[in-house]
Amino acid sequence: MNRFEYIRPATVADAIAALNEPAARALAGGTNLVDLMKYDVAQPSRLVDINRLPLKSIEITPSGALRIGALVTNTDLAWHRDVREKWPILSSAILAGASPQLRNAATAGGNLMQRTRCYYFYDPSTACNKRQPGSGCSAIGGVNRIHAILGASDSCIAVHPSDMCVAMAALDASVEVEGPDGKRSIPMSGFHRLPGGEPERDNTLKVGELITSIIIPKPDFGAHHTYLKIRDRLSYAFALISVAAALRVEEGIIQDVRIALGGVAHKPWRDFDAERSLKGERVGTQSFKQVADFILRDAKGQGDNDFKIELARRAIVRALEQAAAGTPQDQADKSIH
Amino acid sequence: MNQIPHHPQIPIFLTINGTLHELKVEPWVTLLDLLRERLSLTGTKKGCDQGQCGACTVLVDGKRVNSCLALAVSRDGAEITTIEGLAENGELHPLQVAFIERDAFQCGYCTPGQICSAAGLLAEGHTPSRAEIREHMSGNLCRCGAYTNIADAVEDVLMPRIAAKEAAE
């Protein structure tokens, strides 16, 4: 681990001031950052320990939205009574990820800032454009079983590893940030980015900006939701494919639909055109297959991960069937129905 | 960039197994290394040192965490419980007893982390099924594969508590 300066500010303003240098990093739960520092993948000049900031509350706003402080732990968020009742897809997605120990330390803001689990990104002896811009991508033509099938570029085929963010993408969350130029709100779909020619940039945060909270509108899906996660082990493994799906159906006709995919791209994958195409259609496997084909129309395998395209197709259909039936995937009993 | 002193010493307080410690640590020292190397509390084990195996699990303010991923400075003021602190008045913790009775280990290296994790699970107050016990213990790997007996031991302690709690309600 490199040597760094350690600062523990008491206010958001002091934290932002301390973060205003390119190699400074905010420390919350540390479950990803400390890990990356041990590998010398992250080498911050300064750690700004934000754990004393007043960003730990979960509130329901007057409009019925959920406001999650950036420092709320994944555990507290997943088990919160209101979240379990009104935003169950979020609770389910969080409990599908990591382990209880990690969820006890990891925060909502930190989860948004998670970096890819690409093997080459984690191995400083290999070329990686995300870790060292311009050095090349070892995953292209390398071992790429876990890599992207949508939205990849010639410089990076890494995927974003979060489960929580997939549910937040489906629920139209927005990320509240504060920085040297003031406050702004970033829609979830615009927070993470595709790699393009700058895979070192995971998201659209600017230097010095700090996530303060995440806001999720009141949903309208009742029991018609699911978070379906397909992985190599039954538990404690990153998604090969995950699907957050929610439906609002009246008399067999789809009125509203959300489909977000994890494990497929550099960001949680929403396809608004695909969702629009499903509105007005009759609920059923046939329309679900059509929308799955549409979402995957530009999917491209890298060799080892070619199987993920068919896996994604089937997972989308299965997730929509679960949502339609009002039988969300159970995250303890992993049988898929 | 600012010059960083070679060994900056940051003062922190930690209550470890009921005893208050006033310490000075470099900011890059993990809670795991502090416990093992500075305080000789070697019951907490270093397995992967990456948050993947759970051998380093301790309770921080009553909640189970991976001590390998916690910088000690960021836990200033916390109450830490390690495997050495679970027994009370010379009596083993019920989970320790259950692990012995169920032979819930082979080499024993993961055991302190398994037991601290199970202690965290007890405190979480969920009412899990067998499947949920397995899921909620999934952050602790056992390379000997003693999982069946581990789940039995946890169930032995957890289920009567749930039954007693439900009877009281």
PDB file of C-alpha atoms in Angstrom, chain A residues 88-89 92-94 96-97 162-164 166-167 225-229 239 241-245 260 262 319 322 328-331:
ATOM      1  CA  PRO A  88     -38.291  -4.317  -2.301  1.00  0.00           C
ATOM      2  CA  ILE A  89     -36.362  -4.652  -5.552  1.00  0.00           C
ATOM      3  CA  SER A  92     -33.408  -7.717  -2.834  1.00  0.00           C
ATOM      4  CA  ALA A  93     -30.595  -6.541  -5.098  1.00  0.00           C
ATOM      5  CA  ILE A  94     -28.449  -5.438  -2.166  1.00  0.00           C
ATOM      6  CA  ALA A  96     -27.959 -10.563  -3.561  1.00  0.00           C
ATOM      7  CA  GLY A  97     -24.542  -8.918  -3.397  1.00  0.00           C
ATOM      8  CA  SER A 162     -22.753  -3.617  -8.510  1.00  0.00           C
ATOM      9  CA  ASP A 163     -26.112  -5.222  -7.796  1.00  0.00           C
ATOM     10  CA  MET A 164     -27.490  -2.222  -5.884  1.00  0.00           C
ATOM     11  CA  VAL A 166     -28.845  -2.163 -11.176  1.00  0.00           C
ATOM     12  CA  ALA A 167     -31.932  -1.854  -8.987  1.00  0.00           C
ATOM     13  CA  HIS A 225     -40.834  -6.965  -9.557  1.00  0.00           C
ATOM     14  CA  THR A 226     -37.797  -9.179  -9.237  1.00  0.00           C
ATOM     15  CA  TYR A 227     -34.034  -9.101  -8.979  1.00  0.00           C
ATOM     16  CA  LEU A 228     -32.687 -12.190 -10.689  1.00  0.00           C
ATOM     17  CA  LYS A 229     -28.954 -12.773 -10.380  1.00  0.00           C
ATOM     18  CA  ALA A 239     -23.202 -11.477 -11.397  1.00  0.00           C
ATOM     19  CA  ILE A 241     -25.970 -11.616 -15.617  1.00  0.00           C
ATOM     20  CA  SER A 242     -28.463  -9.894 -13.374  1.00  0.00           C
ATOM     21  CA  VAL A 243     -31.851  -8.439 -14.207  1.00  0.00           C
ATOM     22  CA  ALA A 244     -33.912  -5.968 -12.234  1.00  0.00           C
ATOM     23  CA  ALA A 245     -37.403  -6.066 -13.692  1.00  0.00           C
ATOM     24  CA  ALA A 260     -32.042  -2.997 -15.977  1.00  0.00           C
ATOM     25  CA  GLY A 262     -26.056  -6.027 -14.466  1.00  0.00           C
ATOM     26  CA  ALA A 319     -37.197 -12.080 -14.729  1.00  0.00           C
ATOM     27  CA  GLN A 322     -41.311 -13.553 -12.261  1.00  0.00           C
ATOM     28  CA  PRO A 328     -39.853 -12.102  -6.937  1.00  0.00           C
ATOM     29  CA  GLN A 329     -36.683 -14.159  -6.822  1.00  0.00           C
ATOM     30  CA  ASP A 330     -35.876 -15.308  -3.272  1.00  0.00           C
ATOM     31  CA  GLN A 331     -32.287 -14.374  -2.333  1.00  0.00           C
TER      32      GLN A 331
END
